[in-house]
Each structure stands twice: as structure tokens, then as C-alpha cells.
GROMACS .gro file of C-alpha atoms in nm:
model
  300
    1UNK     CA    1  -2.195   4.983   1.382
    2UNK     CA    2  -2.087   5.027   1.777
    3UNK     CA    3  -2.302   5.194   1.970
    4UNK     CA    4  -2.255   5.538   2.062
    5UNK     CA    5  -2.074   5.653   2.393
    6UNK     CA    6  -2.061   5.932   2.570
    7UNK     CA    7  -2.050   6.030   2.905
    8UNK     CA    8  -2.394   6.179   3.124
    9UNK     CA    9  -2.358   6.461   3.338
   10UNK     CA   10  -2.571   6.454   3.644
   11UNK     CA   11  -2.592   6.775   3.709
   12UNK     CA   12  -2.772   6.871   3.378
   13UNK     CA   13  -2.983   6.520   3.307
   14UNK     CA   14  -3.283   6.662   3.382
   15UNK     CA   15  -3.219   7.009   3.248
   16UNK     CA   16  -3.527   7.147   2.976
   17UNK     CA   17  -3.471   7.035   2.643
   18UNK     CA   18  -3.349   7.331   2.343
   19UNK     CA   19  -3.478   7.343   2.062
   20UNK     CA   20  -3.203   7.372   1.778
   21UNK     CA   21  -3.177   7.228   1.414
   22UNK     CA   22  -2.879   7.043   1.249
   23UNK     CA   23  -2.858   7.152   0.907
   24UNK     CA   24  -2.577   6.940   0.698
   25UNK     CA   25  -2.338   7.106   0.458
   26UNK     CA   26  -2.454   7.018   0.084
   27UNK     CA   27  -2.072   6.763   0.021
   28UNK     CA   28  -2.203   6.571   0.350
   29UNK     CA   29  -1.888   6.689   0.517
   30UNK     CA   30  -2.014   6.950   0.812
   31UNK     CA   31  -2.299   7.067   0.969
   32UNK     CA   32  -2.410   7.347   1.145
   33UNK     CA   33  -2.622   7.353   1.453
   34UNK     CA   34  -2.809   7.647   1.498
   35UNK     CA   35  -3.003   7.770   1.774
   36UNK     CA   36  -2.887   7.564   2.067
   37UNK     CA   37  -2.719   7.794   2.345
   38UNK     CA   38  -2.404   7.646   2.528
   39UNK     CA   39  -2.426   7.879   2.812
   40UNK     CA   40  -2.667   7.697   2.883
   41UNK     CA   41  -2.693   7.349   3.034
   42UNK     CA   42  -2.712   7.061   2.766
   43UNK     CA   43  -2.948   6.773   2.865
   44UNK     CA   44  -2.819   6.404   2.780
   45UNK     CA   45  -3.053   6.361   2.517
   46UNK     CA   46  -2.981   6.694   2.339
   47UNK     CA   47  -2.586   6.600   2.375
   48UNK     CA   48  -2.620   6.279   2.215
   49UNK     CA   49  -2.793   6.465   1.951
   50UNK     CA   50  -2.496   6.659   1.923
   51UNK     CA   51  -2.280   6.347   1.958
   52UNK     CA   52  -2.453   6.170   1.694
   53UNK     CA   53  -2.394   6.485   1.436
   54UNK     CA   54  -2.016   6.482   1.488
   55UNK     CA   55  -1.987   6.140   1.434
   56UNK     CA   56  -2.225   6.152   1.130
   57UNK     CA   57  -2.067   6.473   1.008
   58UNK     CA   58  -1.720   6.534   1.163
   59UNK     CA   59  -1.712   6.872   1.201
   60UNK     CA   60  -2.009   7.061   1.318
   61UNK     CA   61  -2.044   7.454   1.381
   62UNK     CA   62  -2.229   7.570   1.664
   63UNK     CA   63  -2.376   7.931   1.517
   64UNK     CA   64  -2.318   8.242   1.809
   65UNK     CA   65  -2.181   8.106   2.073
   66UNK     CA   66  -2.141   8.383   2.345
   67UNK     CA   67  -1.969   8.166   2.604
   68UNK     CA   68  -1.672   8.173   2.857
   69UNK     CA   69  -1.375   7.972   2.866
   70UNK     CA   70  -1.540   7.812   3.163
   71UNK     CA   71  -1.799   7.724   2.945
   72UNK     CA   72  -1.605   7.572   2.658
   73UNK     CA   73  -1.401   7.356   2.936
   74UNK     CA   74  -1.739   7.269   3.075
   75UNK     CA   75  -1.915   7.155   2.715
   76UNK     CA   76  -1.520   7.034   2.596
   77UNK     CA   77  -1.543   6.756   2.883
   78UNK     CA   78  -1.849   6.618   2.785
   79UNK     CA   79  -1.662   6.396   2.561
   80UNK     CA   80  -1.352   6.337   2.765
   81UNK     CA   81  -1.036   6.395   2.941
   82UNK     CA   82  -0.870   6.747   2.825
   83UNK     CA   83  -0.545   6.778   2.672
   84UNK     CA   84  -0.276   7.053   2.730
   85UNK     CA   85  -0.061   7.173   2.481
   86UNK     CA   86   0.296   7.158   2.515
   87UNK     CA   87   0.344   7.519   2.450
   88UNK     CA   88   0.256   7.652   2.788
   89UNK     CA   89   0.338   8.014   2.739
   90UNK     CA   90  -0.004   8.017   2.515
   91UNK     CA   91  -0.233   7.832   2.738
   92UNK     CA   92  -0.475   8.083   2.862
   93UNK     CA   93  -0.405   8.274   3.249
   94UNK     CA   94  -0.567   8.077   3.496
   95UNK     CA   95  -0.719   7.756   3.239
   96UNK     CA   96  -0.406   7.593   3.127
   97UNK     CA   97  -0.714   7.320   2.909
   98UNK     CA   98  -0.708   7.615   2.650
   99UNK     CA   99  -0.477   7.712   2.371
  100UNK     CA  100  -0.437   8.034   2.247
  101UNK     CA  101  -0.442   8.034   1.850
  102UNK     CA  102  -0.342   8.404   1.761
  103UNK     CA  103  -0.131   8.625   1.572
  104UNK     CA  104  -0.174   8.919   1.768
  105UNK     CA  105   0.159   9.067   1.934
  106UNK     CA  106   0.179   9.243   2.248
  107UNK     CA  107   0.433   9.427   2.409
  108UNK     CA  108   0.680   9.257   2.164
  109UNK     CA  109   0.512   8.931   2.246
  110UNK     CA  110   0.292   8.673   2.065
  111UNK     CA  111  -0.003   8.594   2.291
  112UNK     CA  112  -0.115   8.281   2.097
  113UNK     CA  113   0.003   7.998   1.889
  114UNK     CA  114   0.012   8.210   1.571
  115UNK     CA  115   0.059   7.996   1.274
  116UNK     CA  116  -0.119   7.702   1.417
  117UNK     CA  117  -0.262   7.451   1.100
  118UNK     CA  118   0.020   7.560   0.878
  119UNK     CA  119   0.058   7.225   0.717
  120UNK     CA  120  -0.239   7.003   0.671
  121UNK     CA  121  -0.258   6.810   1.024
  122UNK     CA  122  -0.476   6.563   1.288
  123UNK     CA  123  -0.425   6.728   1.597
  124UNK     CA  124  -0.192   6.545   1.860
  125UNK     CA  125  -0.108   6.226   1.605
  126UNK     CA  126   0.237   6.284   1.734
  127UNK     CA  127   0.093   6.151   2.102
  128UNK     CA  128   0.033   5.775   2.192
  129UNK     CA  129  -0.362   5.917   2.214
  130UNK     CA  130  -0.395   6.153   2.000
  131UNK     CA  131  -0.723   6.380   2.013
  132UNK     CA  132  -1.057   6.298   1.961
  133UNK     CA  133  -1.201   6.632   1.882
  134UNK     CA  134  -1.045   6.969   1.875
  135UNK     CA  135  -1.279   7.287   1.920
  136UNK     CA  136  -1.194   7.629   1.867
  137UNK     CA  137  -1.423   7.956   1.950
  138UNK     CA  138  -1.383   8.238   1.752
  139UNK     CA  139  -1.297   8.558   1.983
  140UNK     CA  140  -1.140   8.778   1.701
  141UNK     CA  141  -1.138   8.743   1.351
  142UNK     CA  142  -0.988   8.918   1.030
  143UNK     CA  143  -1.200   9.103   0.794
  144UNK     CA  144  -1.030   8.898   0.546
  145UNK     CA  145  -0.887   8.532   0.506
  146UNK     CA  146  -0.879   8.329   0.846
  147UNK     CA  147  -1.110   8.021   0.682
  148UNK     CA  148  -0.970   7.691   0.816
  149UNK     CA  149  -0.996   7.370   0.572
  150UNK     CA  150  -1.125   7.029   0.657
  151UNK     CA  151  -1.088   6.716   0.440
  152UNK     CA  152  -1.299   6.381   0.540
  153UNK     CA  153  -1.024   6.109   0.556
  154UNK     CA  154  -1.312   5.858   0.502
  155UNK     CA  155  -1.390   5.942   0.168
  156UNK     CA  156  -0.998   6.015   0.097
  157UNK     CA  157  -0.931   5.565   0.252
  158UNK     CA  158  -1.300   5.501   0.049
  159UNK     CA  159  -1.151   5.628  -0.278
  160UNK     CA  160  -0.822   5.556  -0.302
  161UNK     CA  161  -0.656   5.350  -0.573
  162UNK     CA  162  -0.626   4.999  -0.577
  163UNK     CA  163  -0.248   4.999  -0.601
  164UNK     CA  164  -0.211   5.289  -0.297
  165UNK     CA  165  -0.467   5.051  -0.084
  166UNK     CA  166  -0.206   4.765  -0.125
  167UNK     CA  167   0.100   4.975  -0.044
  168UNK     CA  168  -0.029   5.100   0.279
  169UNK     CA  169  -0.280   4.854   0.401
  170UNK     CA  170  -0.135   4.648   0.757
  171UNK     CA  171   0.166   4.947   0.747
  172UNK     CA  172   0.250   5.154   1.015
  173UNK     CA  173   0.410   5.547   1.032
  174UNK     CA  174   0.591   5.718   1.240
  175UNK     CA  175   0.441   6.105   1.371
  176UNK     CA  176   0.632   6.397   1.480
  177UNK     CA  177   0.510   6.680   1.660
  178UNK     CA  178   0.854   6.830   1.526
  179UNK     CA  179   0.866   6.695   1.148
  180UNK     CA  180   0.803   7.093   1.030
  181UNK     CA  181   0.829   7.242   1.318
  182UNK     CA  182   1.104   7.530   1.196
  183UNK     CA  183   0.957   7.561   0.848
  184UNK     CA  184   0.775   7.941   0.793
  185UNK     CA  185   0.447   7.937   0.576
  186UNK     CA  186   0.280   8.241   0.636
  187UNK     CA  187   0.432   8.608   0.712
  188UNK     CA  188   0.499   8.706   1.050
  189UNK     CA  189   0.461   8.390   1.233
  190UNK     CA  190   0.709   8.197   1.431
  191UNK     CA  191   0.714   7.927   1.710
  192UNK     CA  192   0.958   7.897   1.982
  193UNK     CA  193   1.218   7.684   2.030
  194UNK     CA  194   1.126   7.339   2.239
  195UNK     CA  195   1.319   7.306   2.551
  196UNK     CA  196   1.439   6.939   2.636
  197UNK     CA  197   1.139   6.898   2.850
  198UNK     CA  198   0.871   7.019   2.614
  199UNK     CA  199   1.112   6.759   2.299
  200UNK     CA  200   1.057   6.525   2.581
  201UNK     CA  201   0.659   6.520   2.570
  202UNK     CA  202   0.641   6.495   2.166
  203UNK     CA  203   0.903   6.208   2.130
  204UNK     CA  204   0.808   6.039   1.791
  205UNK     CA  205   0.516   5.749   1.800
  206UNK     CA  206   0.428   5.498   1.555
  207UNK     CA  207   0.022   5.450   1.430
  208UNK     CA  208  -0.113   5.270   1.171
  209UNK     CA  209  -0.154   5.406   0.838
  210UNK     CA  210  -0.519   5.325   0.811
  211UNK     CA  211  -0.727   5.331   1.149
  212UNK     CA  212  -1.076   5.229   1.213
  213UNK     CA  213  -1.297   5.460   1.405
  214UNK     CA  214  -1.338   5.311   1.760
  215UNK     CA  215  -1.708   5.472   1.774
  216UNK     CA  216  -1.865   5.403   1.399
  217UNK     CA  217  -1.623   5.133   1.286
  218UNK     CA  218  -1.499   5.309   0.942
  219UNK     CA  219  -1.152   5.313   0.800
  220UNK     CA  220  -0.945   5.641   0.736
  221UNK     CA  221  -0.632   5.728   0.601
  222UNK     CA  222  -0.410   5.840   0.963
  223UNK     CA  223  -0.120   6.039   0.777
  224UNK     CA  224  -0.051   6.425   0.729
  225UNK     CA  225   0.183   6.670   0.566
  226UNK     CA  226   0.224   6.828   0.902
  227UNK     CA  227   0.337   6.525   1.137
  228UNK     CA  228   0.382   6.196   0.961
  229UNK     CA  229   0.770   6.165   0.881
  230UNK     CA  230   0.798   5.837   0.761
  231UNK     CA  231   0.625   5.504   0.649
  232UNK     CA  232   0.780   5.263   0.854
  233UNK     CA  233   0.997   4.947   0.706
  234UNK     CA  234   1.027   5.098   0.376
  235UNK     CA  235   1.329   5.270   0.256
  236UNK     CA  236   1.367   5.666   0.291
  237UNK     CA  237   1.250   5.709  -0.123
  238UNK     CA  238   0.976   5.444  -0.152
  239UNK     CA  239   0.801   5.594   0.168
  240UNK     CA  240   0.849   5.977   0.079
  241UNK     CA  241   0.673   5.884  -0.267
  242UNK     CA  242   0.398   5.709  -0.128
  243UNK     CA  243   0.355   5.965   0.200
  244UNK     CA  244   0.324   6.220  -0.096
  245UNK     CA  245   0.094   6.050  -0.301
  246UNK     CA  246  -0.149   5.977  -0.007
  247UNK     CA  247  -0.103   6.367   0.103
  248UNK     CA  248  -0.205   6.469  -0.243
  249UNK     CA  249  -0.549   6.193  -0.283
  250UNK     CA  250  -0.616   6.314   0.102
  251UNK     CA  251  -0.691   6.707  -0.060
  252UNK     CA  252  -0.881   6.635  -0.346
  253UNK     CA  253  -1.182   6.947  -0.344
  254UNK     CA  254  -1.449   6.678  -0.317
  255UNK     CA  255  -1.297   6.552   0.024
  256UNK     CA  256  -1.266   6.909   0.174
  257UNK     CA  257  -1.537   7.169   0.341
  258UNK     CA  258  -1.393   7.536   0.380
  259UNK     CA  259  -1.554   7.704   0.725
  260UNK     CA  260  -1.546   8.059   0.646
  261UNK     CA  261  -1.563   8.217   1.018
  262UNK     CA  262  -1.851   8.404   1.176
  263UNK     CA  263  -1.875   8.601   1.482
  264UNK     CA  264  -1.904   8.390   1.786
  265UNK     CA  265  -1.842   8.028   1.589
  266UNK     CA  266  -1.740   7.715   1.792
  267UNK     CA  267  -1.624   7.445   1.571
  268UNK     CA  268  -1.579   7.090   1.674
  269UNK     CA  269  -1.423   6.867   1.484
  270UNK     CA  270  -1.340   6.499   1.497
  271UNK     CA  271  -0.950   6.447   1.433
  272UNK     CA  272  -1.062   6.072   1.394
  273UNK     CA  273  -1.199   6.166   1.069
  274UNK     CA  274  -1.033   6.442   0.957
  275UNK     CA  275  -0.724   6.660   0.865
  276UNK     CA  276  -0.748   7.036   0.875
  277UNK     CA  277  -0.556   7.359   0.762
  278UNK     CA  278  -0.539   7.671   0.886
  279UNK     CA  279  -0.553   7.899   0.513
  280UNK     CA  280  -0.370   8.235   0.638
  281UNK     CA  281  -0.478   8.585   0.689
  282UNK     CA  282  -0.294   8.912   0.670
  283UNK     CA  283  -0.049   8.941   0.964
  284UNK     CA  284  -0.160   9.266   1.016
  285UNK     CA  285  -0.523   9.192   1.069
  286UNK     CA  286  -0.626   9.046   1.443
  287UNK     CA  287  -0.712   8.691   1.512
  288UNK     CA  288  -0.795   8.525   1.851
  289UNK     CA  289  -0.956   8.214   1.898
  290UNK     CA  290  -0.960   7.932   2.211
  291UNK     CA  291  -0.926   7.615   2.135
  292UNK     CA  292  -0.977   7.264   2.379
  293UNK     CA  293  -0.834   6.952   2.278
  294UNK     CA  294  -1.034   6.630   2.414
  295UNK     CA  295  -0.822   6.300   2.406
  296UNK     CA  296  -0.870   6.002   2.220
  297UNK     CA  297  -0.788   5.638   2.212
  298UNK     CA  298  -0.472   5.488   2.065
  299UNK     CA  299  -0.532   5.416   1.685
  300UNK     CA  300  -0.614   5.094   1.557
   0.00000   0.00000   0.00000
């Protein structure tokens, strides 16, 4: 297995060690890390702790985090360059490296992204480097609904069927930020239309079906409901069947952990690994949360 990267920070290498535990989810997909403190600084050898759970477990909740966005930019770039969305009018006022994911309206105006996850999804697979890691801090949330579903491509590419394996191996599809764009899932929610600019930054890529983790060398299935359009080479039926066979074997319940939100959650997960869902609440009930993207290689 390659040896895990990540980048020191100087300025906190010689901070005191915290003393937290990581306590795995029972399916092996998830952890939760619970009593570290991300307001404060994060020595190197407590972040490659942390390092070493995402990889292991590919999405991992940090329990209470009372932290600022300057905080979550801070922690966020530990692991790499930031990404900003192409919808600028919910980047947050004065740090454009955070999304807004809300459905709270204001003044006749959404202040967030507010059906963001609709449709099963890796974040960014519609960019030549799509993201690493996502993580999103819980500012607001419903009194009901809200949970957000993760499912472990690994163990979808580990179990597949012999015949799917052969269909897809060495093949290639094409990602859209725009493949569902228009479509409406949950009440109340709507997205803006692109201008040419914004169409301009999500032009349509190409990535391999299956891609091997660049830090722990596995394989994983690299297509979604949300952005994959096409398989590419194959006619227009042939990939549509097979796109919705792998969509359906990517969402069995023994591939997917369900975070059910708590006060003051960060979640980080590893869009290397995974595919997640946002499951819906009640329009009418307020949710606000931040999220940072952190870049990743191109697939392979």
C-alpha cells in the first residue's frame, strides 16, 4: 500500500498533543472522532491520525465542533488546495472557499445551495480533478429529516458481478455537472440558471469507470446517478442499462452508512471512496451548513 501523504504545518508541529478516540461505525464504513477540538491547533502526528482514519474509514465525524469558518478553511487546507463552487452567489461573504448548503429563504432569496445531494453524487467528478474530500459543518439543522447517505464504492467495485466487472473494466464515462441539473426532487428547492461563464467551468470530462485510490491503492466504482451521463464508446441503450445497473449494485444497504446530524457535526468525507445523498427534510424546517471542498488528483 503507498504511503500516506499529507502536508505539515509549521506553525502547529510542535503544538501539545489531544487526546481524542476514533470509534468506527459497526458496517466498517465511518467513524467518529470524539473529543479532539479543531479550534484548536492540530499537531502533525494527531493529523495523520486523522488522515489515517479517513483513508481507513472514508467518512469520519468530528463530534461538537464549535469552530469558525476561518477555522474550517484553516483544518480544510491541511489536505490541499481549496475548491470554489461555481455557484458564487452561495459562497459565504468575505470566504468565497465555503459553500452555503441551505434551504432557508431570505428576503425572497435562497441564501444557500438548497437541494444540494439530490441525486446520489462524488462531489466535483464533473472537473478534470475532482475533490478529494468534501466537509460540511452543521450550523442549523431540522428537527426532522436532514440525514445525508454515504455508500463505500469499494465494497460496491469488490462485489460486483462477474459479468458487470467485464462490461466496465478499461471503460471510460463521461461526467456532467449539468446531467440533472433542472430536475426537482424535493419541495421547495430550485437552482439557478448557469450563465455561459459558470456552463463554461463545468464543460463535460471523461474518467474512468473504475479508479484506483492514488493514496491506498484500491479500486472503486467512479460513476453516479447525479453526474455520469454516459459510458463512453457504447451505444446510447447498452450504456444507459449498464450506468443503471452499476447505480443500483452502488446502493445496496450493506454498502451505505446513514449520518443522522448532531449539533455542531463536521463531516469529512473522501469522494475517492464514496458517493453520498442528501435524504430531504421539510422545506419549512431550517437548515444551514458550510461546506469546503479540497481538490484531488485526476482519476486513474
Amino acid at each position: 500500500m503507498p504511503a500516506v501523504s499529507y502536508s505539515p504545518d509549521s506553525t502547529v508541529a510542535s503544538s501539545a498533543p489531544q487526546s481524542f478516540e476514533i470509534r468506527p461505525f459497526p458496517d466498517a464504513v465511518g467513524a467518529e472522532i470524539v473529543g479532539l477540538d479543531l479550534s484548536r491547533p492540530i499537531n502533525d502526528q494527531d493529523f495523520a491520525r486523522i488522515h489515517r482514519a479517513h483513508l481507513d474509514y472514508h467518512v469520519v465525524v468530528f463530534r461538537d465542533q464549535r469552530i469558525t469558518p476561518e477555522q474550517q478553511i484553516a483544518f480544510s487546507r491541511r489536505f490541499g488546495v481549496l475548491q470554489i463552487h461555481v455557484l458564487k452567489q452561495f459562497l459565504l461573504s468575505g470566504h468565497p472557499e465555503i459553500l452555503i448548503v441551505s434551504n432557508i429563504i431570505e428576503n425572497g432569496q435562497s441564501i444557500g445551495l438548497g437541494d444540494a445531494g439530490k441525486f446520489w453524487h462524488s462531489d466535483l467528478s464533473y472537473k478534470e480533478l475532482p475533490s478529494l474530500g468534501s466537509m460540511l459543518h452543521a450550523q442549523e439543522l431540522p428537527s426532522e429529516g436532514g440525514d445525508t447517505l454515504f455508500a463505500d464504492m469499494h465494497k460496491a467495485w469488490d462485489g460486483l458481478p462477474e459479468t458487470l466487472r467485464k462490461a466496465v473494466e478499461g471503460r471510460s464515462a463521461a461526467h456532467s455537472y449539468t446531467a440533472r441539473y433542472s430536475e426537482t426532487k424535493f419541495e421547495g428547492n430550485w437552482r439557478p440558471t448557469l450563465t455561459p461563464e459558470q456552463l463554461a467551468q463545468v464543460a463535460e470530462v471523461v474518467h474512468p469507470i473504475v479508479r484506483t485510490h492514488p493514496e491506498t491503492g484500491r479500486k472503486a466504482l467512479f460513476v453516479s446517478e447525479g453526474f455520469t451521463t454516459r459510458i463512453v464508446g457504447l451505444p446510447e441503450d447498452e450504456s444507459k442499462a449498464i450506468l443503471a445497473e452499476l447505480y443500483a449494485h452502488s446502493v445496496l444497504p450493506q454498502n451505505i452508512y446513514r449520518h443522522q446530524w448532531q449539533p455542531h457535526d463536521l463531516v469529512f468525507w473522501d469522494n475517492r471512496s464514496l458517493i453520498h445523498l442528501a435524504a430531504g427534510c421539510p422545506s419549512h424546517l431550517r437548515r444551514k451548513l458550510y461546506r469546503t471542498t479540497i481538490q484531488g488528483d485526476a482519476p486513474f
